[in-house]
mmCIF file of C-alpha atoms in Angstrom:
data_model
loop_
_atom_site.group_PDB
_atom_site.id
_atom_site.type_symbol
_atom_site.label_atom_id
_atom_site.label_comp_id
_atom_site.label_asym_id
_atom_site.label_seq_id
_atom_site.Cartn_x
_atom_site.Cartn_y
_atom_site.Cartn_z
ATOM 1 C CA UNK A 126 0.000 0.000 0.000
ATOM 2 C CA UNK A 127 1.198 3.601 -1.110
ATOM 3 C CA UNK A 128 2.277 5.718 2.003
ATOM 4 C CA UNK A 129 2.847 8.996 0.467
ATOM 5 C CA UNK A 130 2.899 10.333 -3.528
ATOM 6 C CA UNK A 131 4.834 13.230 -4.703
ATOM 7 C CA UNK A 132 3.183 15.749 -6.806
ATOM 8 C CA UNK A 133 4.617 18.764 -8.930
ATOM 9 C CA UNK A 134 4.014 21.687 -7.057
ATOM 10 C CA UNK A 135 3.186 24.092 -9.779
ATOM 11 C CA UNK A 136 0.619 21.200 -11.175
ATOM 12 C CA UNK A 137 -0.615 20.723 -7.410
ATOM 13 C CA UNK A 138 -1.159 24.410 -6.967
ATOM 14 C CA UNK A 139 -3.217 24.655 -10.581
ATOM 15 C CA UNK A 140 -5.749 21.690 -9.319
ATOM 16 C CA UNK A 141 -6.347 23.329 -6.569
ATOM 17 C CA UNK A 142 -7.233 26.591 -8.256
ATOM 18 C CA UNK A 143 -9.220 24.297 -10.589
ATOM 19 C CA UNK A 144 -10.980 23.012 -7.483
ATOM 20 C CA UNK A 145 -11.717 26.484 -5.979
ATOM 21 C CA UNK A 146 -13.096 28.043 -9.459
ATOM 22 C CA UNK A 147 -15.594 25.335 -9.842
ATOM 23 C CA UNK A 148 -16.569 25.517 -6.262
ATOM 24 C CA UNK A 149 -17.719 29.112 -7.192
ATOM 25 C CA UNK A 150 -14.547 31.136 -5.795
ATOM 26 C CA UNK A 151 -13.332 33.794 -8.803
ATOM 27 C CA UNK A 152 -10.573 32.878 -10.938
ATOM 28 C CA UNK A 153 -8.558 35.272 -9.036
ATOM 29 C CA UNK A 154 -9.041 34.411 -6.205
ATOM 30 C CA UNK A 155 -9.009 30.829 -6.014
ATOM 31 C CA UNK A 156 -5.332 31.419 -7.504
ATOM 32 C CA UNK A 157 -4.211 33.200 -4.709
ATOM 33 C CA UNK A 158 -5.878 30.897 -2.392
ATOM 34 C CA UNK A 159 -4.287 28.092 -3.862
ATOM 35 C CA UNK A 160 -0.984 29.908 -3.696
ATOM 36 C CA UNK A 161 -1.426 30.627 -0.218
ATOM 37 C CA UNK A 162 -1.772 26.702 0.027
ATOM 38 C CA UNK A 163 1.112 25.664 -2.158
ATOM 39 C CA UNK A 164 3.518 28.044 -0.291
ATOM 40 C CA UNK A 165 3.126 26.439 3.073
ATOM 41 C CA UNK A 166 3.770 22.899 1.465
ATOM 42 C CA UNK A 167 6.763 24.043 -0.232
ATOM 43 C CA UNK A 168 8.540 25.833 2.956
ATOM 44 C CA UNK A 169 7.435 22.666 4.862
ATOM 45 C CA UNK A 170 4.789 24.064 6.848
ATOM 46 C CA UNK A 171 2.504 20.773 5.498
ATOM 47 C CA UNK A 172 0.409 21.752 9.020
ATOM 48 C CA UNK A 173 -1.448 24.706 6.832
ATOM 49 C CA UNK A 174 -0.638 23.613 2.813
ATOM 50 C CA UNK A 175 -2.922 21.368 0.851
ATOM 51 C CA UNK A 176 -4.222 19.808 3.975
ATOM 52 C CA UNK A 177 -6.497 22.340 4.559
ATOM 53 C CA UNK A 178 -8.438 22.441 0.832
ATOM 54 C CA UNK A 179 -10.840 20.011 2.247
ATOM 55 C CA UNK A 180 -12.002 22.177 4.906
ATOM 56 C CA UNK A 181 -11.740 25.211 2.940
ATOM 57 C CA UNK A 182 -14.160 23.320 0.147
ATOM 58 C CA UNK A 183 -16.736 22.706 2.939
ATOM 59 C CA UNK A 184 -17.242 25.558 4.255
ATOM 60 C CA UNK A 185 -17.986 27.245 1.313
ATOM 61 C CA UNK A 186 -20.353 24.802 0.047
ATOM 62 C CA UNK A 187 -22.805 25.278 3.391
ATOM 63 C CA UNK A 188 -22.339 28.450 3.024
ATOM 64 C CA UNK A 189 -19.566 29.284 6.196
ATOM 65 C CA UNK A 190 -17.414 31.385 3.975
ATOM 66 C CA UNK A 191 -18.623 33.821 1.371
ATOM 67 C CA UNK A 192 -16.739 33.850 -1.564
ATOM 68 C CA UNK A 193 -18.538 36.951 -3.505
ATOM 69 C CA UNK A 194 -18.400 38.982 -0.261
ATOM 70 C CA UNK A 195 -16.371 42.408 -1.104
ATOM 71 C CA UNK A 196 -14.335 43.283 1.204
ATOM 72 C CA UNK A 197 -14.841 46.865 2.165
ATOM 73 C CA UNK A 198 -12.576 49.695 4.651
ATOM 74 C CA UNK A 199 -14.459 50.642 7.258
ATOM 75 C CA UNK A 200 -12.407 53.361 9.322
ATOM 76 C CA UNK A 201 -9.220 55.028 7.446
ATOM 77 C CA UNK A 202 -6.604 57.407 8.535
ATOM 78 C CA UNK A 203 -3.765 57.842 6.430
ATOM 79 C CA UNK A 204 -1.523 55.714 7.806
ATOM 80 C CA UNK A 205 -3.860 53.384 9.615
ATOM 81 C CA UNK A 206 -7.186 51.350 8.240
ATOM 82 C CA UNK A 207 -9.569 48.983 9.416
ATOM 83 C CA UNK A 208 -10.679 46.062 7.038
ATOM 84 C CA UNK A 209 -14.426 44.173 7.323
ATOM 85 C CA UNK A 210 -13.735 40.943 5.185
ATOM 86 C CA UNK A 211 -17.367 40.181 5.215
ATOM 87 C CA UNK A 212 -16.545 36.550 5.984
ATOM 88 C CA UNK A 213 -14.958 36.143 2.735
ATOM 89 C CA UNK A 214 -12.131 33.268 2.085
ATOM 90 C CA UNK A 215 -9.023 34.471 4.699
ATOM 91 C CA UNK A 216 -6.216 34.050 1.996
ATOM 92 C CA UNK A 217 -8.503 37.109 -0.022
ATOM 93 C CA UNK A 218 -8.755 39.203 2.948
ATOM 94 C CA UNK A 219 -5.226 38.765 4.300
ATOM 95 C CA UNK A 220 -3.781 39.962 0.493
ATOM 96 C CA UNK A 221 -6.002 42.829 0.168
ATOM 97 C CA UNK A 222 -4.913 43.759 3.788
ATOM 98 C CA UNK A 223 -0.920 43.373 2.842
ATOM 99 C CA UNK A 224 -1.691 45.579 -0.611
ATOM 100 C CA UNK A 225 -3.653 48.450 1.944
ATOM 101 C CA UNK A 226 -0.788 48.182 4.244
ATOM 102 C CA UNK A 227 1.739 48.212 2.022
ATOM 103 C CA UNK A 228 0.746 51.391 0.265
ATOM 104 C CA UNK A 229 -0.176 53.358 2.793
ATOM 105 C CA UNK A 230 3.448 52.363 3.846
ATOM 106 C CA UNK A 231 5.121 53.503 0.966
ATOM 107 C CA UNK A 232 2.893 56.854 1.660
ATOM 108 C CA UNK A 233 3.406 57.566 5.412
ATOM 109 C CA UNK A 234 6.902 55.070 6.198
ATOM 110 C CA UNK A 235 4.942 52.949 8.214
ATOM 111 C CA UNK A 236 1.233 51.501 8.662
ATOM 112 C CA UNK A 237 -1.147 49.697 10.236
ATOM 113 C CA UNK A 238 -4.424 47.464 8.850
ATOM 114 C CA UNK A 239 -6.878 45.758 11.072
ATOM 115 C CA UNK A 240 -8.646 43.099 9.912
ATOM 116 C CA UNK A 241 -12.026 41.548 10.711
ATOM 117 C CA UNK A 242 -14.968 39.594 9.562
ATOM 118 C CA UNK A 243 -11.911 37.060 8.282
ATOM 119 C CA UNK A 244 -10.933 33.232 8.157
ATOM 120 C CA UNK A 245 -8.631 30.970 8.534
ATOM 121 C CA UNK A 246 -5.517 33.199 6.782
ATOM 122 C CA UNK A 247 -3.139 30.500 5.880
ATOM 123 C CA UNK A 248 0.935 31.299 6.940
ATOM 124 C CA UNK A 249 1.785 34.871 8.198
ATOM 125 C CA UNK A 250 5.411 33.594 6.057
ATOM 126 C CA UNK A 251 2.566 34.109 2.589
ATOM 127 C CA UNK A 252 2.369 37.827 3.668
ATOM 128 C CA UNK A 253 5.906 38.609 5.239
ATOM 129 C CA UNK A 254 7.813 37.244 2.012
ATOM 130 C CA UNK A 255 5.395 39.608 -0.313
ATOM 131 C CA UNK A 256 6.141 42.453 1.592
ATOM 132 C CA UNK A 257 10.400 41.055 1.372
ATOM 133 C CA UNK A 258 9.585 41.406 -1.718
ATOM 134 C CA UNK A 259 8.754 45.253 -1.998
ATOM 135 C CA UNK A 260 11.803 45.840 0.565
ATOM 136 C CA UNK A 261 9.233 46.214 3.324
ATOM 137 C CA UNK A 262 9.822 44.885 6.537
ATOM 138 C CA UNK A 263 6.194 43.220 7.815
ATOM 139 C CA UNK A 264 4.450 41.697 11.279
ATOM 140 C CA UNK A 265 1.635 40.408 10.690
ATOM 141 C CA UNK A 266 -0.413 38.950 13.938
ATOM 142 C CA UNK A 267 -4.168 36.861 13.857
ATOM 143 C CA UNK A 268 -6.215 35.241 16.083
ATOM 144 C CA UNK A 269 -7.819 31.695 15.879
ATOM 145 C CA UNK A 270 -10.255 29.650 17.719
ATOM 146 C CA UNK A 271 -9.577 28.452 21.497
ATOM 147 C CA UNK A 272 -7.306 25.737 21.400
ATOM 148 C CA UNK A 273 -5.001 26.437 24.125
ATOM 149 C CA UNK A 274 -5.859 27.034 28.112
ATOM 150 C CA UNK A 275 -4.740 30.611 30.365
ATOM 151 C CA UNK A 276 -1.613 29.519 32.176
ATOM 152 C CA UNK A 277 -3.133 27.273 35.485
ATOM 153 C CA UNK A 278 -6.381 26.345 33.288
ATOM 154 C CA UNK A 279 -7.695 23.055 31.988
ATOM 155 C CA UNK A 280 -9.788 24.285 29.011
ATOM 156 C CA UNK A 281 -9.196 26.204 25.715
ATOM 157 C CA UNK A 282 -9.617 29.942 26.051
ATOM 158 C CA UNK A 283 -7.580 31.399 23.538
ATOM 159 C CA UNK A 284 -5.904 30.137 20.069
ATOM 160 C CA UNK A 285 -2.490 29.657 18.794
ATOM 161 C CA UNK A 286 -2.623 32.818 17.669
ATOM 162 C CA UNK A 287 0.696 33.067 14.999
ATOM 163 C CA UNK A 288 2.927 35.864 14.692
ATOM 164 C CA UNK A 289 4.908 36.707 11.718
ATOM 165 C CA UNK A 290 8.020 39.294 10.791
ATOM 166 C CA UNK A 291 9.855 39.024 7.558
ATOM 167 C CA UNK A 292 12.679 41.608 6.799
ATOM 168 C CA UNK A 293 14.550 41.671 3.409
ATOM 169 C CA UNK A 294 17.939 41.306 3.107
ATOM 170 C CA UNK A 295 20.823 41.583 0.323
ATOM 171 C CA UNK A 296 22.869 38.789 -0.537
ATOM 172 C CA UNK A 297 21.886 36.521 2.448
ATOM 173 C CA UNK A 298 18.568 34.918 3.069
ATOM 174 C CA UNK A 299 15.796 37.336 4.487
ATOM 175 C CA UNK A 300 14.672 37.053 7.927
ATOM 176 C CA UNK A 301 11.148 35.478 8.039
ATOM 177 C CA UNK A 302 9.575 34.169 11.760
ATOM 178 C CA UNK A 303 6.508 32.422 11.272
ATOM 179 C CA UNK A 304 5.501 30.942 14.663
ATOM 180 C CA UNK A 305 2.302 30.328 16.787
ATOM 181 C CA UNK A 306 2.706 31.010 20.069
ATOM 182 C CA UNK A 307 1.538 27.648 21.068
ATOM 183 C CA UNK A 308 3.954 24.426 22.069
ATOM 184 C CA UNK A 309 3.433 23.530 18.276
ATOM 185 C CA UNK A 310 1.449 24.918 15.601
ATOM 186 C CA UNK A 311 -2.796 22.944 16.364
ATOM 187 C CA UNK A 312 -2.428 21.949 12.119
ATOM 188 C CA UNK A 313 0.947 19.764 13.284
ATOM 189 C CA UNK A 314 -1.317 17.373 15.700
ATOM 190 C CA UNK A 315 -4.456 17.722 13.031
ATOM 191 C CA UNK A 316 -1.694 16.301 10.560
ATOM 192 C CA UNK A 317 -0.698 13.846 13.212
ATOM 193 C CA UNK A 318 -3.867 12.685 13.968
ATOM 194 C CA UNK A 319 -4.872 12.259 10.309
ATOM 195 C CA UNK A 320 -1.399 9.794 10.141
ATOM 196 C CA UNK A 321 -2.492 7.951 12.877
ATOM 197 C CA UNK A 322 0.727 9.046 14.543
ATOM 198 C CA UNK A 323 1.628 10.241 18.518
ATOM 199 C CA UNK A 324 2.788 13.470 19.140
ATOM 200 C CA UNK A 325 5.679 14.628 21.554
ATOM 201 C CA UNK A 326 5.080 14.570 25.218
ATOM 202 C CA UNK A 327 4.922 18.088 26.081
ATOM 203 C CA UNK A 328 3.213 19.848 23.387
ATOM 204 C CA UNK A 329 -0.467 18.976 24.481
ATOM 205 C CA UNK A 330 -3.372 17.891 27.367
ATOM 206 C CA UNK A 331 -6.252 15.787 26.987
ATOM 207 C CA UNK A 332 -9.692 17.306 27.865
ATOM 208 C CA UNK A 333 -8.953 16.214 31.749
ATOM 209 C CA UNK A 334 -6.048 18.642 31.882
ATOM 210 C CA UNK A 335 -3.558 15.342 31.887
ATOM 211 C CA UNK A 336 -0.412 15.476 29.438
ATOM 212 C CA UNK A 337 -0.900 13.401 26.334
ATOM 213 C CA UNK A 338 0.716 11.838 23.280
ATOM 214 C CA UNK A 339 -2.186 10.363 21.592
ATOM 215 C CA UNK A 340 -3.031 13.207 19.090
ATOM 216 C CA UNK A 341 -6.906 12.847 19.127
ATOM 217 C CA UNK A 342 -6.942 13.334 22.373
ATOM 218 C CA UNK A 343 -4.814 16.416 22.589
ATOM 219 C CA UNK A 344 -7.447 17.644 19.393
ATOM 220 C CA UNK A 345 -10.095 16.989 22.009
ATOM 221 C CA UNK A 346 -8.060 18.910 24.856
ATOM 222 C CA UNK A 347 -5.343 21.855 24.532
ATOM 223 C CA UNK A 348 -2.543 23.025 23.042
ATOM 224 C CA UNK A 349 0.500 23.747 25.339
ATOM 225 C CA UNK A 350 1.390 27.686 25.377
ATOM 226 C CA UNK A 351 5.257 28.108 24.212
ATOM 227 C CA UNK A 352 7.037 28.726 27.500
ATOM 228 C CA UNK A 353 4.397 28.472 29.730
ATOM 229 C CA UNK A 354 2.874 31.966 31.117
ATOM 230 C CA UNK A 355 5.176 33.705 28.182
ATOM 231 C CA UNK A 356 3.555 32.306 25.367
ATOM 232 C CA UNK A 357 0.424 32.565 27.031
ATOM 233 C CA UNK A 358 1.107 36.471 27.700
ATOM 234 C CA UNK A 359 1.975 36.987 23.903
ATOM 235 C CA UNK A 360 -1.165 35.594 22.853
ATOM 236 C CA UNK A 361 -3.501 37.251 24.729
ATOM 237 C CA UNK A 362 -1.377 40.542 22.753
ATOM 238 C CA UNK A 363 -2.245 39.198 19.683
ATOM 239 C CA UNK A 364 -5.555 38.197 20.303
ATOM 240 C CA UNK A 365 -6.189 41.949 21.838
ATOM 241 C CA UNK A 366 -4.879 43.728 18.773
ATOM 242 C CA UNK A 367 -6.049 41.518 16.279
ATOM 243 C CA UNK A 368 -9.417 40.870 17.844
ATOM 244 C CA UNK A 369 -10.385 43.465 20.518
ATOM 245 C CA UNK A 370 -9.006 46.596 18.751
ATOM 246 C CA UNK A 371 -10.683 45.031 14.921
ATOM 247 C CA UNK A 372 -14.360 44.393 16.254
ATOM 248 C CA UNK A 373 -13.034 41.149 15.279
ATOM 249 C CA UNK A 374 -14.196 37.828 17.378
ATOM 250 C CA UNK A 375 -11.951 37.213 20.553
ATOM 251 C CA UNK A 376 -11.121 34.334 23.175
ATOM 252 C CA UNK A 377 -14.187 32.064 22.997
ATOM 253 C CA UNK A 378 -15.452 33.844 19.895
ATOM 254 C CA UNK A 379 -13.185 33.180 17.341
ATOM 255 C CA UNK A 380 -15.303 29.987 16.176
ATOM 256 C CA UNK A 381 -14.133 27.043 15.175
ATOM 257 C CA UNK A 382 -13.694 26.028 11.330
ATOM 258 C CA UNK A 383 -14.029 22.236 12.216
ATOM 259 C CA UNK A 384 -16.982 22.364 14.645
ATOM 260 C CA UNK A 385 -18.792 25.150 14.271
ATOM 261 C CA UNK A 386 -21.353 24.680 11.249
ATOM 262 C CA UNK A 387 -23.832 27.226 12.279
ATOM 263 C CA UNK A 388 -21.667 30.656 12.549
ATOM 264 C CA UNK A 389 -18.401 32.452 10.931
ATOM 265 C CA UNK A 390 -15.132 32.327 12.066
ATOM 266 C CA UNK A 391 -14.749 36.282 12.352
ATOM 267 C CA UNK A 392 -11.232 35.935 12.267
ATOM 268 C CA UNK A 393 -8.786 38.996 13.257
ATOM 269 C CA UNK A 394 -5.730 40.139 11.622
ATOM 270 C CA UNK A 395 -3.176 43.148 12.187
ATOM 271 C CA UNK A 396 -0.733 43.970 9.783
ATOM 272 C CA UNK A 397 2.387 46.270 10.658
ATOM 273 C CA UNK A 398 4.579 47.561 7.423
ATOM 274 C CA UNK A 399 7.593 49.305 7.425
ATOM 275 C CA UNK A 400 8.974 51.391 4.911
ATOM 276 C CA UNK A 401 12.925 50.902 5.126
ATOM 277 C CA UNK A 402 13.440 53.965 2.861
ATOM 278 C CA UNK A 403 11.776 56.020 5.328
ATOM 279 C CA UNK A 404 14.832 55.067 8.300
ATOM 280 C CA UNK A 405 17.761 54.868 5.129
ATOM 281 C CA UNK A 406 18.024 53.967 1.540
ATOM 282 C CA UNK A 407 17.441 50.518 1.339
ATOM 283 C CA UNK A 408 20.840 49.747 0.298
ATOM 284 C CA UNK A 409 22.540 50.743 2.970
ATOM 285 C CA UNK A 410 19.990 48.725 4.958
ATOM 286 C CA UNK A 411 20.596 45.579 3.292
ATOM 287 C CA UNK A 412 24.244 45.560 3.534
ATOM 288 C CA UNK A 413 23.880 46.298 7.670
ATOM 289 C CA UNK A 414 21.462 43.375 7.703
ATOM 290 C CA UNK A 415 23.702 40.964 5.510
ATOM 291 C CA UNK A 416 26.797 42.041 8.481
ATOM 292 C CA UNK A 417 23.974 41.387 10.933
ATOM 293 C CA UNK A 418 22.889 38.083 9.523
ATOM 294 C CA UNK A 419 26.762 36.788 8.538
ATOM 295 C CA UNK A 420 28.469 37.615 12.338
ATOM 296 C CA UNK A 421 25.349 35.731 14.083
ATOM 297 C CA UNK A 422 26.370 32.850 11.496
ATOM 298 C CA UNK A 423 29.938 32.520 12.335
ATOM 299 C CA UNK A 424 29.191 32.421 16.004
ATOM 300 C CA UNK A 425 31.000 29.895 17.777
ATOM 301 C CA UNK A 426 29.013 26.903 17.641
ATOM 302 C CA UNK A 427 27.977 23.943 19.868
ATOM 303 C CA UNK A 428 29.028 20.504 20.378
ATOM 304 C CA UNK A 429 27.320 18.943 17.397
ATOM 305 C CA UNK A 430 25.820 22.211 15.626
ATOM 306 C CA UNK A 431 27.247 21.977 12.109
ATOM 307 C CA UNK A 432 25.584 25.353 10.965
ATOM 308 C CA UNK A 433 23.722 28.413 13.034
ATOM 309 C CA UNK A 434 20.401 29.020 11.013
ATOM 310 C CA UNK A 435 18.686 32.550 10.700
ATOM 311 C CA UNK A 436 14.835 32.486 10.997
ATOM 312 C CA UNK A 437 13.429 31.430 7.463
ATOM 313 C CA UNK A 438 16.688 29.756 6.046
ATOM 314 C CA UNK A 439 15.808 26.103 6.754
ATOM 315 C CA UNK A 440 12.056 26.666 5.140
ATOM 316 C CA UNK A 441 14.343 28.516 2.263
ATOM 317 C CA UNK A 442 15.967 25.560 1.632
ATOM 318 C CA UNK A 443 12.469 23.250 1.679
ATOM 319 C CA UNK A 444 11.167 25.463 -1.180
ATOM 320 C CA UNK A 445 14.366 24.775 -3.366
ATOM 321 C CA UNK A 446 14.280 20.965 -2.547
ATOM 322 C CA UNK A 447 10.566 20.648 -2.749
ATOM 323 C CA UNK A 448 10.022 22.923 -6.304
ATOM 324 C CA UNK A 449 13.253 20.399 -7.912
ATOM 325 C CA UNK A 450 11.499 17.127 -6.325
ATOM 326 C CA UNK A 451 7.836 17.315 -5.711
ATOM 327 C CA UNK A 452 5.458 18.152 -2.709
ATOM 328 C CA UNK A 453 4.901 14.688 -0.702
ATOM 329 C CA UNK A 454 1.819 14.276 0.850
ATOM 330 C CA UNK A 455 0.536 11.079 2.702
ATOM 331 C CA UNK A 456 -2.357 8.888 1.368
ATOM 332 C CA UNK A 457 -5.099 10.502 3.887
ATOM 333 C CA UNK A 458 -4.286 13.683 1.686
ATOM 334 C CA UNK A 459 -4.076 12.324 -1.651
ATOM 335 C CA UNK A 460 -7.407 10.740 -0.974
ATOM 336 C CA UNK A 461 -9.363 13.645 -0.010
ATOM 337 C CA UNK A 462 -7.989 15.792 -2.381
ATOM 338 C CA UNK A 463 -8.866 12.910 -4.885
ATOM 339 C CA UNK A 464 -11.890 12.955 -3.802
ATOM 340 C CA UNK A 465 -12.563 17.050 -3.906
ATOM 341 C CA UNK A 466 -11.020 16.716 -7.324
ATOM 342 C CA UNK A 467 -13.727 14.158 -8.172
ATOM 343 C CA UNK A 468 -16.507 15.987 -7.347
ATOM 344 C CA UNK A 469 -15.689 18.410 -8.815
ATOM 345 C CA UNK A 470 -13.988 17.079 -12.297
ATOM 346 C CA UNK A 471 -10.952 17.663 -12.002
ATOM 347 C CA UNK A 472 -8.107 15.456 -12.014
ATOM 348 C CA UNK A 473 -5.737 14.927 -9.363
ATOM 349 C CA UNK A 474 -3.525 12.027 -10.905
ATOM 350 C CA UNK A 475 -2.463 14.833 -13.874
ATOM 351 C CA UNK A 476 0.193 16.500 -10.529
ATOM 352 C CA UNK A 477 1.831 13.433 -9.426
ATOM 353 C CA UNK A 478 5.128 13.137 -10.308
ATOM 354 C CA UNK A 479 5.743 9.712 -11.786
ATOM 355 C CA UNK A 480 8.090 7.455 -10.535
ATOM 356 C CA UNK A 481 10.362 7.212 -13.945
ATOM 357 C CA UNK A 482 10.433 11.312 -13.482
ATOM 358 C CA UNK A 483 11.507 11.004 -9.584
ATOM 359 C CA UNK A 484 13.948 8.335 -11.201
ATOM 360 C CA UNK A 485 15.330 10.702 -13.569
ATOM 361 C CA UNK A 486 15.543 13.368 -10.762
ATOM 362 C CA UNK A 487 17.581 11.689 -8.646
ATOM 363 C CA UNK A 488 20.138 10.531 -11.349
ATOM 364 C CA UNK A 489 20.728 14.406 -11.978
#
């Protein structure tokens, strides 16, 4: 029995716009939606990549997301603006978010966007390495449903709630943290769970408040915060700029994209961009960042440590490996996205990556 199948990421990426234009999303935007996707499978964040087109599909059909919804700016200052995604998909709202912030960025030298009425956004790394991209330097925050207890509780309160900061860079790899503030990322254990695997001792509790490694029950209980009453401290932050401040849900009323059928998520995002110009020309900038990044490098290292890695290098390296030899994903996967593809006519098989071409790969 077949454990896992490659596929070709820029194939993979076109299904799943295929999938998301029939479903009734606009061309578009079921392109940057699958994008968002494909991104997070190719950096190696698998937690929030293809995985998460089944959910995605099923929501919009009953109705849960709205993919016509236009987003509209509610409040606006020139440096500052507040978004109402109208419960449209959260990849759509995010980008047109990033695109207000960055302007008004380029405008003022720095901004900030609030987001509600959102979903599920994908990876904060989708938005950070657009904005590396226009020599911005971006921190994007969002909220998510309870999954993890207060510090000395038994039972989710608040979510996972990411963080993300990507600053460019000139001949070295750009900085890029992408991190919930969580033990682990909730997708990981979803993704474990789905495997039929255990998860590390220390990254969850079962609904009695008792440490766990079985993965459905840490699913049914809490996510660990990183570092105890730290993590827990930095998420509440998040979760009061990128939910109180937005009008956006908060604590118990971010709702649930598995389990809750009957309401929206009302996600909450907040987006921070910096115009480096606006400090010094960017130039000069990237060549104090490269020094930055290269003396951190040739620190003295460790007993064992071949290499010191700068936030965002490893997943750098994924995206090379996994755009030359495919995007693996395990049977569970392949079969629901099979299926989706089904339904919807259109054909999965045509992004696998045969084994004669994986053959041929590896003779290179």
């Amino acid at each position: 029995m077949r454990v896992s199948q490659k596929f070709d990421w820029e194939k993979l990426q076109k299904f799943c716009s295929d999938v998301f234009i029939k479903a009734g999303v606009k061309r578009e935007d079921a392109e940057t939606v699958a994008e968002s996707l494909i991104q997070a499978d190719l950096r190696g964040i698998d937690s929030h990549g293809v995985v998460r087109t089944d959910i995605y599909i099923k929501r919009i059909e009953k109705n849960m997301m709205n993919p016509f919804a236009e987003i509209s700016i509610e409040e606006e200052t020139d440096a500052t603006a507040l978004v109402n995604g109208h419960n449209q998909l959260g990849a759509i709202v995010g980008s047109k978010a990033l695109d207000l912030a960055l302007h008004k960025a380029k405008e003022k030298g720095a901004a900030i966007v609030g987001v509600k009425g959102s979903n599920h956004f994908g990876t904060g790394a989708f938005y950070v390495s657009k904005a590396i991209e226009k020599d911005m330097i971006l921190l994007v925050l969002s909220n998510a449903s309870q999954t993890m207890p207060p510090t000395g509780g038994v039972r989710p309160f608040i979510g996972t709630n990411p963080l993300a900061i990507g600053v460019p860079a000139g001949e070295e790899e750009a900085f890029i943290l992408d991190m919930a503030t969580s033990v682990v990322a909730r997708g990981k254990i979803i993704v474990a769970a789905q495997k039929g695997e255990d998860i590390p001792l220390g990254w969850a509790i079962d609904k009695h408040g008792n440490p766990t490694t079985n993965a459905q029950d840490a699913l049914e209980g809490s996510v660990l915060p990183l570092g105890g009453p730290k993590g827990y401290g930095i998420s509440m932050f998040i979760d009061i700029l990128a939910g109180v401040l937005t009008g956006a849900g908060f604590g118990r009323y971010v709702n649930n994209m598995y389990e809750n059928w009957n309401d929206p998520q009302n996600v909450g995002h907040f987006f921070l961009a910096i115009d480096i110009n606006s400090f010094m020309p960017i130039e000069t900038f990237k060549k104090r960042i490269d020094m930055y990044l290269r003396e951190i490098k040739a620190e003295p290292r460790a007993i064992g440590v071949d290499k010191i890695y700068i936030p965002g290098e490893i997943e750098s390296f994924k995206v090379k490996e996994r755009k030359k030899n495919g995007i693996e994903l395990p049977s569970k996967v392949v079969e629901e996205l099979r299926l989706i593809g089904d339904q919807y006519s259109v054909n999965l098989m045509n992004a696998i990556i045969s084994e004669a071409d994986q053959h041929k790969e590896a003779l290179k």
